[in-house]
């Protein structure tokens, strides 16, 4: 019954958002709610930016329906929509509303950060806490202890900013997030967390519905209301319910520990590209003495535009990197849950190879961009 449940969790929000987004487009055009144009933006014309409303609404509604109906319709008592989980959804709602307000009138950075901190605290209260991480190759769990809560909040805020920075060309942030959510559904399923798998599938379906309208040439953007919510959702999906008893009956205490302490490694591995791009941007701005939140046109997608790549070709390259990173995480989960008969270090080695490969990919693009700038300056 679990495959049927996951397919339902994927298709229902997809259909709902397909129906909802045209209504959002109609209201946005009627009220002139368009994304602002500046030197960083690569789109032309007037494009609404409330796509995040559609996939957020689809995710929340379908998650609530799943929580109430799935245990009865699919005979899955292990599927748990606990009161603790509602705190996480309050956090998602708060950060979504925060982004929505920022889409209409810019919020001062300090107030925006305060709102994100409060949303992060709510998610931590909901049980989605990063307790530590597993040291690869040594299989040692490093405990964060009293710092687990604050570090989780910092992680969620950082990831939401990473997603926001990748939202620079049609279909990029939404497509990468869809792939990531699908990978998380697979990892949760391998490790026996039915609730986490269903929620991940619902998020993937909601985003897929958005992508129908966000693919090149985009009819709608996700806006800050979407990117902030996505960062918080993706940052917590592998921890959600893993610490509150939602693992199904087939899950052992060992797989529960893998989910808790391996979740950070898995999340980082799938999101290496946006996280790496964010770190590169921070270091670049520190080196230049500019504020770390100052926008520029030197993110990885901008570099590919400089190289003459079309937007669909850029999406193909970056989607492939995220997908390959994600597949290594599923392999890692299969090895550590003993579903594949192989030494644990084999799974760790594959993930390490993905980290090194993605790092080399980012450095290679940085080098190519520097060469491009030098040639441009010489020609000028």
Coordinates of C-alpha atoms in Angstrom, one line a residue:
X1 CA 0.0 0.0 0.0
X2 CA 2.9 2.4 0.5
X3 CA 3.7 2.8 -3.2
X4 CA 0.0 3.6 -3.9
X5 CA 0.1 6.1 -1.0
X6 CA 3.3 7.8 -2.4
X7 CA 1.8 8.0 -5.9
X8 CA -1.3 9.6 -4.5
X9 CA 0.8 12.0 -2.4
X10 CA 2.7 12.9 -5.6
X11 CA -0.2 13.4 -8.0
X12 CA -2.8 15.0 -5.7
X13 CA -0.8 18.2 -5.0
X14 CA 0.4 18.3 -8.6
X15 CA -3.2 18.4 -9.9
X16 CA -4.3 20.9 -7.2
X17 CA -1.5 23.3 -8.0
X18 CA -2.1 22.9 -11.8
X19 CA -5.7 24.1 -11.1
X20 CA -4.7 26.8 -8.5
X21 CA -1.8 28.6 -10.4
X22 CA -4.0 29.9 -13.3
X23 CA -6.2 31.6 -10.7
X24 CA -3.1 33.2 -9.1
X25 CA -1.9 34.3 -12.5
X26 CA -5.3 35.9 -13.2
X27 CA -5.4 37.8 -9.9
X28 CA -1.8 38.9 -10.3
X29 CA -2.3 40.3 -13.8
X30 CA -5.5 42.1 -12.7
X31 CA -3.7 43.8 -9.8
X32 CA -0.3 44.3 -11.6
X33 CA 1.5 42.1 -9.0
X34 CA 4.7 41.7 -11.0
X35 CA 8.4 40.9 -10.2
X36 CA 10.6 43.9 -10.2
X37 CA 13.2 44.3 -13.0
X38 CA 16.9 45.1 -12.2
X39 CA 20.4 44.4 -13.6
X40 CA 20.5 41.0 -11.9
X41 CA 17.3 39.6 -13.5
X42 CA 17.6 37.8 -16.8
X43 CA 13.8 37.8 -17.6
X44 CA 12.0 40.3 -19.7
X45 CA 8.5 41.6 -19.4
X46 CA 6.0 41.5 -16.6
X47 CA 6.0 38.2 -14.7
X48 CA 3.9 37.6 -11.5
X49 CA 5.9 36.4 -8.5
X50 CA 3.3 34.6 -6.4
X51 CA 4.0 31.0 -7.5
X52 CA 5.1 30.2 -4.0
X53 CA 1.5 30.7 -2.8
X54 CA 0.3 27.9 -5.1
X55 CA 2.8 25.2 -4.1
X56 CA 2.7 26.2 -0.4
X57 CA -1.1 26.0 -0.3
X58 CA -1.0 22.6 -2.2
X59 CA 1.6 21.2 0.2
X60 CA -0.2 22.3 3.4
X61 CA -3.7 21.2 2.2
X62 CA -2.5 17.8 0.9
X63 CA -0.3 17.2 4.0
X64 CA -3.3 17.8 6.3
X65 CA -5.5 15.5 4.2
X66 CA -2.8 12.8 4.2
X67 CA -2.5 13.1 8.0
X68 CA -6.2 12.6 8.5
X69 CA -7.0 10.2 5.7
X70 CA -3.9 8.0 5.1
X71 CA -4.1 6.0 8.3
X72 CA -7.7 5.0 7.5
X73 CA -7.6 4.6 3.7
X74 CA -4.3 2.9 3.4
X75 CA -4.3 1.0 6.8
X76 CA -1.0 2.6 7.8
X77 CA -1.1 3.3 11.6
X78 CA 2.6 4.2 11.3
X79 CA 1.7 7.3 9.3
X80 CA 1.7 9.9 12.0
X81 CA 0.6 13.6 11.8
X82 CA 1.4 14.4 15.4
X83 CA 0.7 17.6 17.3
X84 CA 4.4 18.2 17.3
X85 CA 4.5 18.2 13.5
X86 CA 1.9 21.0 13.6
X87 CA 4.6 23.3 15.1
X88 CA 6.7 22.7 12.0
X89 CA 3.8 23.7 9.8
X90 CA 3.3 26.8 11.8
X91 CA 7.0 27.6 11.1
X92 CA 6.5 27.0 7.4
X93 CA 3.4 29.2 7.4
X94 CA 5.2 32.0 9.3
X95 CA 8.2 32.0 6.9
X96 CA 5.9 31.9 3.9
X97 CA 3.9 34.9 5.1
X98 CA 7.2 36.7 5.8
X99 CA 8.3 36.1 2.2
X100 CA 4.9 37.1 0.9
X101 CA 5.1 40.4 2.7
X102 CA 8.6 40.9 1.4
X103 CA 7.3 40.3 -2.2
X104 CA 5.0 43.2 -1.9
X105 CA 7.0 45.6 0.3
X106 CA 10.7 45.0 1.2
X107 CA 11.2 44.1 4.8
X108 CA 14.3 45.4 6.5
X109 CA 17.0 42.7 6.8
X110 CA 16.9 42.6 10.6
X111 CA 13.1 42.1 10.8
X112 CA 13.3 39.5 8.1
X113 CA 16.0 37.6 10.0
X114 CA 14.0 37.8 13.2
X115 CA 11.0 36.3 11.5
X116 CA 13.1 33.5 10.1
X117 CA 14.5 32.8 13.6
X118 CA 11.0 32.6 15.1
X119 CA 10.0 30.2 12.3
X120 CA 13.0 28.1 12.8
X121 CA 12.3 27.8 16.6
X122 CA 8.8 26.6 15.8
X123 CA 10.2 23.9 13.5
X124 CA 12.6 22.9 16.2
X125 CA 9.7 22.7 18.7
X126 CA 8.0 20.4 16.1
X127 CA 10.8 17.9 16.6
X128 CA 12.7 18.5 13.3
X129 CA 16.1 18.9 15.1
X130 CA 19.5 18.1 13.8
X131 CA 21.0 16.2 16.8
X132 CA 24.4 15.8 15.2
X133 CA 26.0 14.0 12.3
X134 CA 27.7 10.7 11.5
X135 CA 31.4 10.9 10.9
X136 CA 31.9 9.2 7.5
X137 CA 34.2 6.1 7.4
X138 CA 34.3 5.9 11.2
X139 CA 30.5 5.5 11.8
X140 CA 30.7 7.7 14.9
X141 CA 27.8 9.9 15.9
X142 CA 28.9 13.5 16.8
X143 CA 26.3 15.0 19.2
X144 CA 25.4 18.7 19.1
X145 CA 23.9 18.6 22.5
X146 CA 22.5 21.9 23.7
X147 CA 23.6 23.5 20.5
X148 CA 21.3 21.3 18.4
X149 CA 18.4 23.7 18.4
X150 CA 20.4 26.9 17.5
X151 CA 22.4 25.1 14.8
X152 CA 19.2 23.7 13.3
X153 CA 17.7 27.2 13.1
X154 CA 21.0 28.5 11.5
X155 CA 20.9 25.6 9.0
X156 CA 17.3 26.4 8.0
X157 CA 18.0 30.1 7.5
X158 CA 21.2 29.4 5.5
X159 CA 19.4 26.9 3.2
X160 CA 16.5 29.2 2.5
X161 CA 19.0 31.9 1.4
X162 CA 20.8 29.3 -0.8
X163 CA 17.5 28.4 -2.5
X164 CA 16.8 32.1 -2.9
X165 CA 20.1 32.7 -4.6
X166 CA 19.5 29.9 -7.1
X167 CA 16.2 31.4 -8.1
X168 CA 17.8 33.3 -10.9
X169 CA 16.6 31.7 -14.2
X170 CA 13.3 30.1 -15.2
X171 CA 12.9 26.6 -13.7
X172 CA 16.1 26.4 -11.8
X173 CA 15.2 26.7 -8.1
X174 CA 11.9 24.9 -8.6
X175 CA 13.4 22.1 -10.6
X176 CA 16.3 21.5 -8.3
X177 CA 13.9 21.5 -5.3
X178 CA 11.6 19.0 -7.0
X179 CA 14.5 16.6 -7.6
X180 CA 15.6 17.1 -4.0
X181 CA 12.2 16.4 -2.6
X182 CA 11.9 13.2 -4.7
X183 CA 15.3 12.1 -3.4
X184 CA 14.3 12.8 0.1
X185 CA 11.1 10.7 -0.4
X186 CA 13.4 7.8 -1.5
X187 CA 15.8 8.2 1.4
X188 CA 12.9 8.4 4.0
X189 CA 11.3 5.3 2.4
X190 CA 14.6 3.3 2.5
X191 CA 15.0 4.2 6.2
X192 CA 11.4 3.4 7.1
X193 CA 10.1 6.9 7.7
X194 CA 6.7 6.7 6.0
X195 CA 5.6 10.1 7.2
X196 CA 8.8 11.8 5.9
X197 CA 8.5 10.0 2.6
X198 CA 4.8 11.1 2.1
X199 CA 5.6 14.7 3.0
X200 CA 8.5 14.7 0.6
X201 CA 6.4 13.3 -2.2
X202 CA 3.7 15.9 -1.5
X203 CA 6.3 18.7 -1.7
X204 CA 7.6 17.2 -5.0
X205 CA 4.1 17.0 -6.5
X206 CA 3.3 20.6 -5.4
X207 CA 6.6 21.8 -7.0
X208 CA 6.0 19.8 -10.2
X209 CA 2.7 21.6 -10.6
X210 CA 4.5 25.0 -10.2
X211 CA 7.1 23.9 -12.8
X212 CA 4.5 23.6 -15.5
X213 CA 4.1 27.4 -15.3
X214 CA 7.7 28.2 -14.3
X215 CA 9.6 26.4 -17.1
X216 CA 11.2 28.6 -19.8
X217 CA 9.7 31.0 -20.7
X218 CA 8.2 31.3 -17.2
X219 CA 4.7 32.6 -16.7
X220 CA 5.2 32.9 -13.0
X221 CA 8.0 33.1 -10.4
X222 CA 8.0 31.6 -6.9
X223 CA 9.0 34.8 -5.1
X224 CA 10.4 35.1 -1.6
X225 CA 7.3 33.4 -0.3
X226 CA 8.3 30.3 -2.2
X227 CA 12.0 30.3 -1.8
X228 CA 12.0 30.9 2.0
X229 CA 9.4 28.2 2.5
X230 CA 11.4 25.8 0.3
X231 CA 14.6 26.3 2.3
X232 CA 12.9 25.6 5.6
X233 CA 10.9 22.6 4.2
X234 CA 13.9 21.0 2.4
X235 CA 16.1 21.7 5.4
X236 CA 13.8 19.7 7.8
X237 CA 12.3 16.9 5.7
X238 CA 14.9 14.3 6.6
X239 CA 14.5 15.1 10.3
X240 CA 10.7 15.6 10.4
X241 CA 9.1 12.9 12.5
X242 CA 12.4 10.9 12.7
X243 CA 12.7 12.0 16.3
X244 CA 9.0 11.8 17.2
X245 CA 8.3 8.1 16.7
X246 CA 6.9 8.2 13.1
X247 CA 9.1 5.4 11.8
X248 CA 7.0 2.5 10.6
X249 CA 7.0 -0.9 12.2
X250 CA 9.7 -2.3 9.9
X251 CA 12.1 0.4 11.0
X252 CA 14.7 -0.5 13.6
X253 CA 16.3 1.7 16.2
X254 CA 19.4 1.5 13.9
X255 CA 17.6 2.9 10.9
X256 CA 16.2 5.6 13.2
X257 CA 19.7 6.6 14.2
X258 CA 20.8 6.6 10.6
X259 CA 17.9 9.0 9.8
X260 CA 18.7 11.3 12.6
X261 CA 22.5 11.5 12.4
X262 CA 22.8 10.8 8.7
X263 CA 20.1 13.4 7.8
X264 CA 22.5 16.3 7.8
X265 CA 25.0 14.5 5.6
X266 CA 22.2 13.4 3.2
X267 CA 20.6 16.9 3.0
X268 CA 24.0 18.5 2.4
X269 CA 24.9 16.0 -0.2
X270 CA 21.7 16.5 -2.3
X271 CA 21.9 20.3 -1.9
X272 CA 25.7 20.6 -2.5
X273 CA 25.2 22.7 -5.6
X274 CA 23.1 25.5 -4.1
X275 CA 24.9 25.4 -0.8
X276 CA 28.3 25.5 -2.5
X277 CA 27.1 28.4 -4.7
X278 CA 26.0 30.3 -1.6
X279 CA 29.3 29.7 0.2
X280 CA 31.1 30.9 -3.0
X281 CA 29.0 34.1 -3.1
X282 CA 29.7 34.8 0.6
X283 CA 33.5 34.4 0.2
X284 CA 33.4 36.5 -3.0
X285 CA 31.7 39.4 -1.3
X286 CA 33.8 39.2 1.8
X287 CA 36.9 39.3 -0.4
X288 CA 35.6 42.4 -2.2
X289 CA 34.5 44.1 1.0
X290 CA 30.9 44.2 0.0
X291 CA 27.9 43.2 2.2
X292 CA 27.3 39.4 2.0
X293 CA 23.6 40.1 1.1
X294 CA 24.6 42.4 -1.8
X295 CA 23.3 40.9 -5.0
X296 CA 25.5 40.2 -8.0
X297 CA 25.5 38.4 -11.4
X298 CA 28.2 35.8 -10.6
X299 CA 26.1 32.8 -9.4
X300 CA 26.7 29.6 -11.3
X301 CA 23.7 30.1 -13.6
X302 CA 24.9 33.6 -14.5
X303 CA 28.3 32.0 -15.4
X304 CA 26.7 29.6 -17.8
X305 CA 24.8 32.5 -19.4
X306 CA 28.1 34.2 -19.9
X307 CA 29.4 31.0 -21.6
X308 CA 26.6 31.3 -24.1
X309 CA 24.4 28.5 -22.8
X310 CA 20.7 28.6 -23.4
X311 CA 18.4 28.4 -20.3
X312 CA 17.2 24.9 -21.1
X313 CA 20.8 23.7 -21.5
X314 CA 21.8 25.3 -18.2
X315 CA 18.9 23.5 -16.5
X316 CA 19.9 20.2 -18.1
X317 CA 23.5 20.5 -16.7
X318 CA 22.5 21.6 -13.2
X319 CA 19.6 19.2 -12.8
X320 CA 22.0 16.4 -13.7
X321 CA 24.4 17.4 -11.0
X322 CA 21.7 17.5 -8.4
X323 CA 20.2 14.2 -9.5
X324 CA 23.6 12.4 -9.4
X325 CA 24.4 13.8 -6.0
X326 CA 20.9 12.7 -4.9
X327 CA 21.3 9.1 -6.2
X328 CA 24.6 8.8 -4.2
X329 CA 22.6 9.6 -1.1
X330 CA 20.0 6.9 -1.8
X331 CA 22.8 4.5 -2.3
X332 CA 24.4 5.6 1.0
X333 CA 21.0 5.0 2.7
X334 CA 20.7 1.6 1.2
X335 CA 24.1 0.6 2.4
X336 CA 23.7 2.0 5.9
X337 CA 20.3 0.4 6.3
X338 CA 21.8 -3.0 5.3
X339 CA 19.5 -3.3 2.3
X340 CA 22.7 -3.6 0.2
X341 CA 25.3 -6.1 1.4
X342 CA 28.3 -3.9 1.3
X343 CA 30.7 -2.4 3.9
X344 CA 29.5 0.9 5.3
X345 CA 32.6 2.7 4.1
X346 CA 31.5 2.0 0.5
X347 CA 28.4 4.2 0.9
X348 CA 30.6 6.9 2.6
X349 CA 33.1 6.7 -0.3
X350 CA 30.4 7.2 -2.9
X351 CA 29.1 10.3 -1.1
X352 CA 32.6 11.6 -0.7
X353 CA 33.2 11.2 -4.4
X354 CA 30.0 13.2 -5.1
X355 CA 31.2 16.0 -2.8
X356 CA 34.6 16.1 -4.5
X357 CA 33.0 15.9 -7.9
X358 CA 30.6 18.8 -7.2
X359 CA 33.4 20.8 -5.6
X360 CA 35.5 20.3 -8.7
X361 CA 32.6 21.2 -10.9
X362 CA 32.1 24.5 -9.0
X363 CA 35.9 25.3 -9.2
X364 CA 36.0 24.5 -12.9
X365 CA 33.1 26.9 -13.6
X366 CA 34.8 29.6 -11.4
X367 CA 38.0 29.2 -13.5
X368 CA 36.1 29.3 -16.8
X369 CA 34.3 32.5 -15.7
X370 CA 37.6 34.2 -14.8
X371 CA 38.9 33.3 -18.2
X372 CA 35.8 34.7 -19.8
X373 CA 36.1 37.9 -17.9
X374 CA 39.8 38.3 -18.8
X375 CA 39.0 37.7 -22.5
X376 CA 36.2 40.2 -22.3
X377 CA 38.4 42.9 -20.7
X378 CA 41.2 42.3 -23.2
X379 CA 38.7 42.6 -26.1
X380 CA 37.3 45.8 -24.6

